[in-house]
Amino acid sequence: MPYPDEAEGFQVDGPSITEFHKRFFKLKPFGDYDVDVKIEACGICGSDVHTISGGWGEQKFPLCVGHEIVGRAIRVGPKVTLIKEGQRVGVGAQSYSCGECKQCKNDNETYCPVQIMDTYGAEWPETGIVSQGGYSSHVRTHEHWVFPIPEALPTAQVAPMLCAGLTVYSPLVRNGAGPGKKVGIVGLGGIGHFGVMFAKALGAETWAISRSRAKEADARKLGADGYIATAEEGWDAPHRCSFDLIINCANSSEGFDLARYLSMMDVHGRWISVGLPEEEGQVIKAQNLISNGVLIGASHLGSRKEMLQMLQLAADKGLKSWVEEIQLGEEGLTQAMERMKKGDVRYRFTLTGYDKVFA
Amino acid sequence: MPYPDEAEGFQVDGPSITEFHKRFFKLKPFGDYDVDVKIEACGICGSDVHTISGGWGEQKFPLCVGHEIVGRAIRVGPKVTLIKEGQRVGVGAQSYSCGECKQCKNDNETYCPVQIMDTYGAEWPETGIVSQGGYSSHVRTHEHWVFPIPEALPTAQVAPMLCAGLTVYSPLVRNGAGPGKKVGIVGLGGIGHFGVMFAKALGAETWAISRSRAKEADARKLGADGYIATAEEGWDAPHRCSFDLIINCANSSEGFDLARYLSMMDVHGRWISVGLPEEEGQVIKAQNLISNGVLIGASHLGSRKEMLQMLQLAADKGLKSWVEEIQLGEEGLTQAMERMKKGDVRYRFTLTGYDKVFA
């Protein structure tokens, strides 16, 4: 760490995904439960692009994004028990919750109604300091939100699991994906590719659902038992009333005929969205839900417990994210962001080469 | 029965709720599993009004509505085992399903994807005969859809349980209403008044949710532990993140700020609609669901098993529907329909005096 309470990283000063500026910025004051992480890799998440470009609303600029962070714990606070200095660790999209409420005590800390701090863009109370993400040299994070990484998982590959992976792993396990269940994953992007991988690893009959057949070979390699192309006529009919769970990972709701998807759900099956499209939502009438009593929901990240389970599952089963490595820097970031916008990645970028950039 | 395959009843010939014509009409051919029921009472359901006035789409006129039927089994088919001749029985809103599919075999017969026949307005295959409801002298119904009524339940009071009651009882039990759970019932009408009664009887902490305080005294008498008036400022705030289940029994979605209701749900709480408003649906964005991972669904009637459990619960706990009796006939029907349209009933009409009308 260049100075005790500073990190160096790539910030944007406004809603442009092509203008990154390398500079120093302040970290929050070091707390008793905090861990300083020297970053070695960071996945590029769709949220990073959305956040910078403003699709989700006002942001606090200047801002350094990035919340799929892997690195080394180089300093731990005096009350830290979950992390050891020197350990390889990860940090995901959330970095704080109250820790005291019913939700926090029940492994629902990502739904804490009292206080949620995102890894970047959230203001630490009473400091005026805005949290900064992993396109940078270091992060300072409460131990609850720092996760030991199993040996077997390579740094660049595990990074995207920390947000994209967990985002789909949590709703899979919370909604019963496993042996004897038929699970669909809509949208084969960064999150969806983990969806297929994890649904299969959990033992479910796994179907990838995409517009065309372009990604069928990939889906099969990821473990899909079946593939549905929604550009084809009658795609829904053979599956009527058969899916126990569909996770919607699509990042656009344009032209989406929800009723046809829902017709594939078994009675009381669950349709869970994890993508957050920028467009207007779906009009939902009770009439669309009533013929099979389907439940529609959304899911937000996952608990620490689920994070650790997911990482262990990946290690035990030898699951490998499909990752393209990008050298951290203005050039690499600009290229990666532009390709993200176009969906030109199979299926995730990880920024690496941090030692070449930071002293 | 005037003739072996005919009944006499009050039909409408088009979408007017004030022109009922007393006449004879054909019943389906008597099958081995059929039960002929001589009707003694029939509840008036919101569906009857919706169906006649066309709010749910095209209807097959002439039509005799009514699907909260209580009467005597006067003839049973040679293969009937569930019902005995002479027994007091009920018939609800559905009168047939395939009986063979996965759903039918798993107590989801009201979600059968193969064949569902409504008690009125559905055409019996290969007969050209349209099913006719309980504003009439008799119905002929497959035994699976005929339910013995426990002694303790008076005929006029039990009638509305057969549709309105079951409609809310099923989602209550399917979604875990019971001790330790906080359950809300939105809309204190025919269905909602059963919702409050049953949620309380099942042991849940029960809240009635209505626009004004006009129905608070009633709700308390029905068993509500608490009452929320959504016309009052800040109505949702004290309940943030606390309801395990809310059953939406409202029959209108106009001016409905769904997001505020959903903010009252605990993490992964369930919002289940049983009303079917005629208006357009709600626009739902994943963003509205994500902060507490709430699930939105709808429910359709309930299984035979649930019907029998509900009737037994009502008998055991001495639950009494709030019923206003109306003499069956053109005059009574017209008055009742007009009052239904205005919501001027607390909380259900039951047509009685059948012996005065039919020979």
XYZ file of C-alpha atoms in Angstrom:
718
model
C 0.000 0.000 0.000
C 1.593 3.270 -1.147
C 0.426 5.141 1.923
C -1.326 3.618 4.919
C -4.793 4.840 3.960
C -4.535 5.222 0.204
C -4.767 2.974 -2.801
C -3.992 3.603 -6.438
C -6.457 2.708 -9.144
C -8.253 3.521 -12.357
C -11.163 5.896 -11.891
C -13.698 7.391 -14.236
C -14.840 10.971 -13.689
C -18.200 10.679 -15.405
C -20.384 8.364 -17.459
C -17.848 7.393 -20.114
C -16.613 3.831 -20.324
C -13.477 4.821 -22.239
C -11.842 7.396 -19.974
C -10.003 5.859 -17.086
C -7.551 7.865 -15.012
C -4.871 6.280 -12.858
C -4.620 8.067 -9.548
C -4.495 7.746 -5.771
C -7.597 7.834 -3.604
C -8.443 7.481 0.070
C -9.551 4.290 1.761
C -11.876 4.231 4.751
C -10.170 4.375 8.181
C -8.815 0.964 9.161
C -11.190 -0.797 11.556
C -10.692 -3.610 14.037
C -12.403 -6.113 11.742
C -10.892 -4.861 8.497
C -8.626 -6.700 6.117
C -6.343 -4.939 3.627
C -6.130 -6.865 0.387
C -3.369 -6.347 -2.179
C -5.191 -7.039 -5.414
C -3.882 -9.506 -8.030
C -6.901 -9.842 -10.319
C -10.407 -8.499 -10.787
C -13.242 -9.696 -12.981
C -15.141 -7.206 -15.119
C -18.821 -7.375 -14.280
C -21.765 -6.092 -16.281
C -22.505 -3.970 -13.207
C -19.278 -2.068 -13.783
C -20.446 -1.007 -17.216
C -24.004 -0.242 -16.034
C -22.710 1.750 -13.087
C -20.328 3.896 -15.108
C -22.736 4.489 -17.961
C -25.450 5.470 -15.503
C -28.071 2.931 -16.523
C -28.967 2.313 -12.898
C -29.093 5.944 -11.821
C -26.795 8.644 -10.434
C -23.289 7.685 -9.441
C -20.715 9.266 -7.193
C -17.781 10.223 -9.440
C -14.814 9.963 -9.491
C -15.224 6.227 -9.139
C -13.069 3.132 -9.431
C -15.289 0.112 -10.156
C -14.575 -3.621 -9.930
C -16.057 -6.106 -7.475
C -14.720 -9.524 -8.392
C -11.491 -9.111 -6.536
C -8.784 -11.651 -5.745
C -5.595 -10.855 -3.893
C -3.563 -11.355 -0.713
C -4.532 -10.325 2.778
C -1.575 -8.126 3.743
C -2.921 -6.739 7.005
C -5.687 -7.855 9.338
C -7.342 -5.867 12.110
C -6.875 -6.873 15.772
C -10.328 -8.492 16.007
C -10.201 -10.391 12.715
C -10.664 -14.146 13.125
C -11.907 -15.278 9.727
C -8.859 -14.332 7.648
C -5.120 -14.790 8.187
C -2.444 -12.435 6.945
C -0.879 -13.768 3.750
C -3.956 -15.748 2.743
C -5.264 -15.587 -0.821
C -8.724 -14.098 -0.555
C -11.617 -12.727 -2.580
C -13.951 -9.770 -2.217
C -17.276 -9.563 -4.050
C -19.895 -6.952 -4.797
C -20.989 -6.165 -1.246
C -18.669 -5.052 1.536
C -20.826 -4.330 4.532
C -24.169 -4.915 6.237
C -25.347 -4.144 9.760
C -24.527 -7.608 11.059
C -27.111 -7.311 13.818
C -30.539 -7.586 12.255
C -32.673 -10.670 11.713
C -31.588 -10.902 8.073
C -27.890 -10.623 8.855
C -28.207 -13.290 11.512
C -30.029 -15.611 9.104
C -27.604 -15.717 6.199
C -29.561 -13.029 4.416
C -26.958 -10.310 4.853
C -27.268 -9.306 1.207
C -30.877 -8.365 2.000
C -30.057 -6.385 5.167
C -32.660 -3.602 5.440
C -30.536 -1.528 7.826
C -27.339 -0.821 5.950
C -25.846 -2.270 2.789
C -22.522 -1.002 1.454
C -21.505 -1.898 -2.071
C -17.848 -2.591 -2.751
C -17.717 0.572 -4.816
C -19.791 3.732 -4.960
C -21.137 3.640 -1.390
C -20.300 6.343 1.124
C -18.830 5.211 4.419
C -20.900 6.898 7.136
C -19.364 9.960 8.769
C -16.253 9.908 6.573
C -17.303 11.383 3.250
C -15.245 8.576 1.713
C -16.830 6.676 -1.157
C -15.893 2.996 -1.465
C -13.670 2.210 -4.451
C -13.472 -1.094 -6.286
C -10.936 -3.535 -7.601
C -9.504 -1.845 -10.693
C -6.961 -0.729 -8.119
C -4.042 -1.753 -5.974
C -5.850 -2.451 -2.685
C -9.207 -2.752 -0.985
C -9.983 -2.506 2.700
C -12.885 -4.735 3.690
C -14.637 -6.057 6.796
C -13.642 -9.677 7.304
C -17.192 -10.985 6.849
C -16.925 -9.882 3.215
C -13.479 -11.354 2.611
C -13.407 -14.985 1.491
C -10.533 -17.452 1.613
C -9.991 -18.987 -1.827
C -9.402 -22.754 -2.032
C -5.951 -23.701 -3.428
C -7.371 -25.516 -6.425
C -8.918 -22.420 -7.991
C -6.623 -20.302 -10.175
C -6.740 -16.591 -9.412
C -7.917 -15.323 -12.806
C -10.591 -18.003 -13.043
C -12.030 -17.643 -9.600
C -12.370 -13.854 -9.767
C -15.672 -13.739 -11.727
C -17.209 -16.286 -9.396
C -17.154 -13.681 -6.637
C -20.029 -11.747 -8.157
C -21.344 -13.462 -11.306
C -20.904 -16.934 -9.870
C -22.485 -16.224 -6.501
C -25.320 -14.272 -8.103
C -26.591 -17.417 -9.798
C -25.365 -19.978 -7.253
C -27.466 -18.508 -4.442
C -30.848 -18.667 -6.208
C -30.027 -22.149 -7.485
C -29.478 -23.548 -4.001
C -32.208 -21.446 -2.369
C -34.739 -22.758 -4.850
C -33.825 -26.397 -4.704
C -31.668 -27.032 -7.789
C -30.454 -30.600 -7.421
C -31.063 -34.208 -8.434
C -34.526 -34.823 -9.869
C -35.088 -31.160 -10.686
C -35.284 -29.633 -14.157
C -33.546 -26.274 -14.216
C -33.329 -23.721 -17.010
C -30.807 -20.939 -17.403
C -31.949 -18.081 -19.631
C -29.188 -15.982 -21.173
C -25.754 -17.471 -21.704
C -23.531 -14.570 -20.682
C -21.167 -14.085 -17.783
C -23.732 -15.042 -15.155
C -25.534 -17.604 -17.293
C -22.412 -19.618 -18.041
C -21.966 -20.076 -14.308
C -25.659 -20.930 -14.056
C -25.295 -23.861 -16.426
C -22.080 -24.988 -14.768
C -23.423 -24.844 -11.219
C -26.901 -26.242 -11.958
C -25.229 -29.269 -13.519
C -22.688 -29.553 -10.696
C -25.553 -29.511 -8.193
C -27.105 -32.488 -9.981
C -30.049 -30.875 -11.762
C -31.199 -31.676 -15.282
C -29.864 -28.500 -16.836
C -31.168 -26.650 -19.879
C -29.614 -23.596 -21.465
C -32.148 -21.206 -23.007
C -30.876 -18.732 -25.565
C -32.176 -16.874 -28.599
C -30.281 -18.770 -31.306
C -28.252 -21.979 -31.454
C -24.999 -19.957 -31.628
C -24.034 -20.878 -28.089
C -25.256 -24.470 -28.060
C -21.802 -26.048 -28.320
C -20.567 -23.869 -25.457
C -23.604 -24.710 -23.350
C -23.040 -28.440 -23.855
C -19.378 -28.065 -22.872
C -20.473 -26.195 -19.749
C -22.623 -29.176 -18.852
C -26.067 -28.456 -20.292
C -28.209 -31.552 -20.809
C -30.463 -29.696 -23.210
C -30.722 -26.481 -25.183
C -33.703 -24.335 -26.175
C -33.436 -21.696 -28.908
C -36.288 -19.222 -28.512
C -35.954 -17.969 -32.089
C -37.306 -21.348 -33.226
C -41.006 -21.907 -33.690
C -42.765 -23.844 -30.956
C -39.752 -23.767 -28.661
C -41.868 -23.756 -25.519
C -44.437 -26.424 -26.370
C -42.351 -29.570 -25.649
C -41.486 -28.219 -22.203
C -44.906 -27.156 -21.039
C -45.353 -27.500 -17.302
C -41.989 -29.184 -16.757
C -39.375 -26.816 -15.303
C -38.993 -26.648 -11.535
C -36.812 -23.573 -11.712
C -35.674 -21.132 -14.332
C -33.042 -18.534 -13.520
C -33.318 -15.557 -15.819
C -29.833 -14.202 -16.401
C -30.755 -12.151 -19.464
C -29.618 -8.556 -19.277
C -32.353 -7.266 -21.529
C -36.118 -7.645 -21.297
C -36.804 -6.257 -24.749
C -39.117 -8.392 -26.852
C -39.329 -10.891 -24.039
C -42.574 -12.882 -24.097
C -42.632 -13.827 -20.433
C -45.900 -15.764 -20.677
C -44.292 -18.332 -23.003
C -41.424 -18.891 -20.621
C -43.810 -19.227 -17.699
C -45.871 -21.816 -19.577
C -42.855 -24.119 -19.308
C -42.906 -24.018 -15.508
C -44.192 -26.896 -13.456
C -46.912 -26.066 -10.907
C -45.447 -23.683 -8.313
C -42.205 -23.626 -10.288
C -40.020 -20.572 -9.796
C -38.839 -17.970 -12.231
C -36.019 -16.029 -10.607
C -34.377 -13.033 -12.246
C -30.825 -12.083 -11.475
C -30.245 -9.728 -14.378
C -31.239 -6.109 -13.901
C -32.224 -4.803 -17.329
C -32.164 -1.050 -17.775
C -35.451 -1.111 -19.696
C -38.925 -0.921 -18.252
C -40.166 -4.063 -16.558
C -42.702 -6.643 -17.613
C -46.414 -6.120 -17.206
C -47.525 -9.012 -15.099
C -51.167 -9.934 -14.682
C -52.264 -12.474 -12.130
C -53.853 -14.259 -15.099
C -50.362 -15.063 -16.449
C -49.365 -16.766 -13.242
C -52.509 -18.604 -12.345
C -52.594 -21.561 -14.731
C -49.598 -23.161 -13.044
C -49.300 -21.144 -9.850
C -45.782 -20.132 -10.792
C -43.750 -17.856 -8.521
C -41.728 -14.953 -9.856
C -38.842 -13.530 -7.927
C -35.466 -11.899 -8.009
C -32.289 -12.604 -6.133
C -29.470 -10.430 -4.856
C -25.960 -11.922 -4.554
C -25.653 -14.578 -1.861
C -24.539 -15.061 1.719
C -20.996 -15.596 2.989
C -21.969 -19.185 3.695
C -23.093 -19.690 0.111
C -19.924 -18.032 -1.191
C -17.760 -20.505 0.718
C -19.939 -23.437 -0.407
C -19.761 -22.314 -4.022
C -15.991 -21.975 -3.965
C -15.669 -25.407 -2.382
C -18.010 -26.918 -4.971
C -15.944 -25.386 -7.766
C -12.748 -26.705 -6.209
C -14.163 -30.189 -5.576
C -15.639 -30.562 -9.048
C -12.836 -28.816 -10.921
C -15.199 -26.207 -12.345
C -13.500 -23.659 -14.528
C -14.846 -20.237 -15.407
C -14.392 -19.330 -19.054
C -12.195 -16.308 -18.707
C -10.273 -14.057 -21.043
C -7.447 -12.274 -19.286
C -6.884 -8.582 -19.921
C -3.864 -6.560 -18.833
C -5.037 -3.925 -16.357
C -4.505 -0.384 -17.695
C -6.273 2.398 -19.594
C -6.003 0.537 -22.891
C -7.161 -2.833 -21.624
C -10.050 -1.333 -19.687
C -11.303 0.669 -22.630
C -11.170 -2.337 -24.944
C -12.818 -4.631 -22.418
C -15.606 -2.164 -21.665
C -16.408 -1.697 -25.328
C -16.489 -5.433 -25.894
C -18.685 -5.882 -22.793
C -21.180 -3.376 -24.219
C -21.416 -5.504 -27.374
C -21.566 -8.780 -25.474
C -18.336 -9.792 -27.202
C -16.886 -12.027 -24.520
C -17.184 -15.729 -23.772
C -17.873 -15.422 -20.984
C -15.961 -13.125 -18.687
C -12.952 -10.825 -18.592
C -10.497 -10.879 -15.727
C -8.044 -8.038 -15.282
C -4.587 -9.322 -14.398
C -0.970 -8.105 -14.474
C -1.486 -5.869 -11.441
C 2.223 -6.097 -10.548
C 3.119 -4.389 -13.832
C 0.909 -1.416 -13.052
C 1.283 -0.692 -9.362
C 4.580 -0.140 -7.580
C -84.890 -33.992 -11.232
C -87.749 -33.078 -13.538
C -86.454 -35.308 -16.322
C -83.546 -37.711 -16.064
C -81.076 -35.520 -17.967
C -82.440 -32.027 -17.406
C -82.274 -29.415 -14.707
C -84.164 -26.180 -14.255
C -82.385 -22.948 -13.483
C -81.890 -19.250 -14.014
C -79.920 -18.421 -17.140
C -78.751 -15.202 -18.696
C -78.726 -14.871 -22.471
C -76.064 -12.208 -22.732
C -73.897 -9.869 -20.714
C -76.592 -8.347 -18.513
C -76.571 -9.021 -14.789
C -80.239 -8.125 -14.417
C -81.988 -10.435 -16.892
C -82.348 -13.941 -15.590
C -84.676 -16.440 -17.276
C -85.984 -19.515 -15.540
C -85.898 -22.476 -17.917
C -84.900 -26.106 -18.406
C -81.551 -27.117 -19.832
C -79.675 -30.319 -20.550
C -77.172 -31.970 -18.263
C -74.233 -34.026 -19.536
C -74.919 -37.759 -19.961
C -74.742 -39.559 -16.630
C -71.352 -41.273 -16.171
C -70.220 -44.113 -13.950
C -68.457 -41.715 -11.580
C -71.123 -39.019 -11.603
C -73.210 -37.774 -8.723
C -76.516 -35.951 -9.191
C -76.941 -33.238 -6.599
C -80.304 -31.672 -5.750
C -79.320 -28.136 -4.871
C -80.385 -26.432 -1.623
C -78.172 -23.352 -1.629
C -75.564 -21.594 -3.730
C -73.188 -18.755 -2.905
C -72.871 -15.812 -5.268
C -69.252 -15.434 -6.297
C -67.541 -12.431 -7.862
C -66.750 -14.791 -10.720
C -70.454 -15.052 -11.496
C -70.663 -11.310 -12.036
C -67.389 -11.155 -13.986
C -68.431 -14.069 -16.156
C -71.822 -12.669 -17.055
C -70.616 -9.137 -17.627
C -67.822 -10.410 -19.840
C -64.896 -8.944 -17.945
C -62.906 -12.127 -18.420
C -63.705 -12.634 -22.094
C -66.303 -14.305 -24.307
C -68.886 -16.504 -22.666
C -71.122 -19.257 -23.958
C -74.694 -17.991 -23.541
C -77.310 -18.950 -22.478
C -75.609 -19.626 -19.179
C -76.605 -20.467 -15.633
C -73.803 -19.467 -13.264
C -73.151 -20.390 -9.621
C -70.333 -22.547 -8.260
C -70.676 -22.553 -4.502
C -73.227 -25.292 -4.410
C -74.629 -27.246 -1.483
C -77.271 -29.943 -1.769
C -78.104 -33.623 -1.446
C -76.612 -36.457 -3.462
C -79.771 -38.033 -4.928
C -78.130 -40.473 -7.321
C -74.615 -41.887 -7.556
C -72.998 -43.692 -10.480
C -72.130 -47.396 -10.245
C -68.414 -46.702 -9.719
C -68.780 -43.902 -7.182
C -67.012 -44.634 -3.880
C -66.445 -41.168 -2.412
C -70.066 -40.124 -1.991
C -73.147 -41.885 -0.650
C -76.695 -41.314 -1.835
C -78.516 -38.979 0.553
C -75.348 -37.296 1.782
C -75.179 -33.526 2.072
C -72.479 -32.434 -0.339
C -70.868 -29.430 -1.961
C -69.627 -28.617 -5.449
C -67.170 -25.804 -6.150
C -65.856 -23.913 -9.147
C -64.170 -26.783 -10.961
C -65.888 -29.991 -11.999
C -63.342 -31.992 -13.939
C -59.670 -32.568 -14.685
C -57.913 -35.401 -16.527
C -57.170 -37.323 -13.350
C -54.186 -39.042 -14.956
C -51.401 -36.488 -15.274
C -48.583 -35.692 -12.859
C -50.490 -32.662 -11.535
C -53.728 -34.548 -10.956
C -51.840 -37.282 -9.147
C -50.083 -34.744 -6.914
C -53.030 -32.818 -5.524
C -52.611 -30.165 -8.176
C -55.734 -31.081 -10.100
C -56.784 -27.436 -10.313
C -53.608 -26.871 -12.358
C -54.152 -29.854 -14.696
C -52.638 -28.905 -18.059
C -54.601 -31.555 -19.950
C -58.243 -30.747 -19.302
C -59.959 -28.457 -16.856
C -63.746 -28.112 -16.827
C -65.330 -25.273 -14.913
C -68.582 -25.921 -13.103
C -70.316 -23.597 -15.559
C -69.520 -22.386 -19.047
C -67.291 -25.302 -20.130
C -68.268 -27.584 -22.990
C -68.349 -31.302 -22.271
C -66.287 -32.965 -25.018
C -68.263 -34.587 -27.826
C -71.638 -33.558 -26.429
C -72.077 -29.894 -27.346
C -73.407 -29.497 -23.819
C -72.134 -26.532 -21.835
C -71.857 -27.020 -18.094
C -74.428 -25.056 -16.066
C -74.015 -23.834 -12.510
C -75.861 -23.760 -9.254
C -78.544 -21.111 -9.730
C -80.506 -24.202 -10.651
C -82.242 -27.294 -9.378
C -79.492 -29.876 -9.959
C -75.900 -30.416 -10.979
C -74.286 -33.597 -12.251
C -70.657 -33.854 -11.187
C -67.801 -36.361 -11.138
C -67.358 -37.637 -7.573
C -63.842 -36.212 -7.241
C -65.418 -32.761 -7.373
C -68.212 -33.508 -4.911
C -67.384 -32.949 -1.249
C -69.147 -34.322 1.834
C -70.074 -31.475 4.184
C -69.413 -31.962 7.928
C -72.594 -31.908 10.052
C -71.520 -28.866 12.031
C -71.566 -26.503 9.060
C -74.958 -24.925 8.206
C -75.857 -25.133 4.519
C -76.129 -21.403 3.784
C -72.891 -20.655 5.592
C -70.761 -23.361 4.097
C -71.755 -22.597 0.491
C -69.325 -19.676 -0.073
C -66.466 -21.691 1.355
C -66.635 -23.944 -1.674
C -65.072 -21.336 -3.940
C -64.161 -18.184 -2.003
C -63.038 -20.121 1.040
C -60.931 -22.661 -0.804
C -59.434 -19.982 -3.033
C -57.718 -18.395 -0.066
C -57.291 -21.497 2.094
C -55.114 -23.264 -0.472
C -52.466 -20.527 -0.868
C -52.432 -20.052 2.900
C -51.520 -23.667 3.582
C -49.294 -24.033 0.509
C -47.254 -21.051 1.599
C -46.831 -21.959 5.207
C -49.406 -19.859 7.088
C -49.248 -21.050 10.660
C -47.791 -20.365 14.120
C -44.833 -17.978 14.065
C -45.751 -16.546 10.664
C -47.019 -13.042 9.959
C -49.708 -13.120 7.304
C -51.495 -10.257 5.593
C -54.811 -10.335 3.778
C -55.325 -7.514 1.289
C -58.927 -6.710 0.430
C -61.682 -7.511 2.874
C -64.366 -8.840 0.553
C -65.871 -12.273 0.081
C -62.526 -14.003 -0.313
C -60.626 -11.748 2.068
C -62.996 -12.304 4.969
C -62.240 -16.020 4.695
C -58.560 -15.163 4.434
C -58.558 -13.427 7.804
C -60.658 -16.185 9.372
C -58.528 -19.063 8.058
C -55.124 -17.403 8.592
C -56.074 -16.881 12.236
C -57.502 -20.385 12.556
C -54.245 -21.793 11.170
C -52.360 -19.995 13.937
C -50.696 -17.158 12.023
C -50.351 -13.582 13.240
C -53.027 -12.156 10.985
C -53.278 -8.647 9.574
C -56.117 -7.272 7.492
C -55.026 -4.691 4.917
C -57.685 -2.400 3.521
C -57.956 1.113 2.118
C -59.764 2.765 5.012
C -60.588 1.856 8.592
C -64.229 1.205 7.641
C -63.846 -2.543 7.983
C -61.547 -2.628 10.994
C -64.218 -3.705 13.470
C -65.277 -6.507 11.147
C -61.686 -7.610 10.612
C -61.108 -7.802 14.362
C -64.284 -9.859 14.798
C -63.076 -12.188 12.064
C -59.894 -12.717 14.056
C -57.411 -10.146 12.768
C -54.580 -9.370 15.188
C -53.815 -6.139 13.366
C -55.173 -3.799 10.727
C -53.459 -1.612 8.126
C -55.299 1.201 6.345
C -53.442 2.076 3.151
C -55.109 5.474 2.905
C -53.096 6.543 5.938
C -49.689 8.119 5.560
C -46.726 5.892 6.278
C -48.839 2.747 6.491
C -46.076 0.499 5.193
C -43.107 1.795 7.199
C -43.781 0.045 10.544
C -44.072 -3.296 8.755
C -41.003 -3.114 6.555
C -39.467 -6.518 5.921
C -41.813 -8.349 8.296
C -44.562 -10.272 6.457
C -43.938 -13.891 5.558
C -46.966 -14.053 3.329
C -49.517 -11.665 1.933
C -52.529 -12.930 0.053
C -53.868 -10.315 -2.294
C -57.642 -10.729 -2.474
C -58.306 -7.296 -3.964
C -60.475 -7.359 -7.046
C -59.043 -4.174 -8.492
C -55.448 -3.228 -9.228
C -56.234 0.423 -9.883
C -54.000 2.851 -8.061
C -52.201 -0.030 -6.446
C -48.620 0.819 -5.466
C -47.274 -2.717 -5.423
C -43.746 -1.671 -4.442
C -44.987 -0.360 -1.089
C -46.770 -3.605 -0.324
C -43.698 -5.602 -1.304
C -41.479 -3.508 0.972
C -43.393 -5.022 3.889
C -42.345 -8.561 2.921
C -39.663 -10.435 4.803
C -36.801 -11.822 2.724
C -38.200 -14.415 0.316
C -41.680 -13.638 1.581
C -44.529 -14.415 -0.783
C -47.113 -12.192 -2.351
C -49.866 -14.377 -3.763
C -52.774 -13.004 -5.743
C -56.102 -14.742 -5.843
C -58.185 -11.914 -7.216
C -58.345 -11.550 -10.976
C -58.821 -7.852 -11.691
C -60.262 -6.947 -15.080
C -57.762 -4.094 -15.507
C -54.288 -4.320 -16.971
C -51.664 -5.912 -14.755
C -48.814 -4.431 -12.794
C -45.510 -3.524 -14.376
C -42.979 -5.510 -12.432
C -39.276 -4.814 -12.655
C -36.743 -7.168 -11.159
C -35.540 -4.096 -9.256
C -38.815 -4.076 -7.264
C -38.265 -7.630 -6.119
C -34.564 -7.685 -5.450
C -34.176 -5.791 -2.179
C -35.890 -8.555 -0.244
C -35.959 -11.396 -2.763
C -39.731 -11.542 -2.551
C -41.715 -14.037 -4.625
C -44.850 -13.079 -6.491
C -47.399 -15.649 -7.477
C -51.019 -16.469 -8.064
C -53.153 -19.337 -6.958
C -56.077 -21.187 -8.501
C -58.670 -22.798 -6.213
C -57.359 -25.755 -4.254
C -57.230 -29.537 -4.274
C -59.915 -31.952 -3.101
C -57.650 -32.759 -0.172
C -57.444 -29.092 0.802
C -61.211 -28.701 0.413
C -61.842 -31.514 2.879
C -59.223 -30.143 5.303
C -60.721 -26.669 5.097
C -64.241 -27.907 5.806
C -62.961 -29.937 8.749
C -61.040 -26.931 10.095
C -64.175 -24.801 9.848
C -66.211 -27.482 11.622
C -63.614 -28.063 14.332
C -63.070 -24.378 15.071
C -66.698 -23.315 14.626
C -65.811 -20.860 11.855
C -68.779 -19.030 10.448
C -68.916 -17.319 7.053
C -70.609 -13.933 7.151
C -73.512 -14.604 4.874
C -76.603 -12.733 3.812
C -79.286 -15.083 2.536
C -81.179 -14.192 -0.626
C -84.292 -15.923 -1.922
C -83.449 -17.540 -5.273
C -85.443 -15.991 -8.131
C -85.263 -13.269 -10.786
C -85.780 -10.521 -8.230
C -83.283 -11.767 -5.670
C -80.647 -12.429 -8.316
C -80.965 -8.988 -9.857
C -80.696 -7.269 -6.480
C -77.783 -9.398 -5.361
C -75.861 -8.865 -8.609
C -76.273 -5.123 -8.435
C -75.136 -5.036 -4.842
C -72.158 -7.294 -5.704
C -71.108 -4.801 -8.399
C -71.066 -2.051 -5.782
C -69.325 -4.201 -3.191
C -72.379 -3.772 -0.980
C -72.240 -7.065 0.895
C -70.562 -8.154 4.090
C -69.307 -10.508 2.969
C -71.151 -12.995 0.846
C -74.607 -13.759 -0.498
C -76.028 -17.241 -0.423
C -79.058 -18.093 -2.489
C -81.534 -20.211 -0.543
C -85.220 -21.150 -0.672
C -84.676 -23.558 -3.595
C -87.702 -25.626 -2.558
C -89.955 -22.630 -3.147
C -88.740 -22.233 -6.727
C -88.338 -25.727 -8.135
C -90.991 -28.399 -8.135
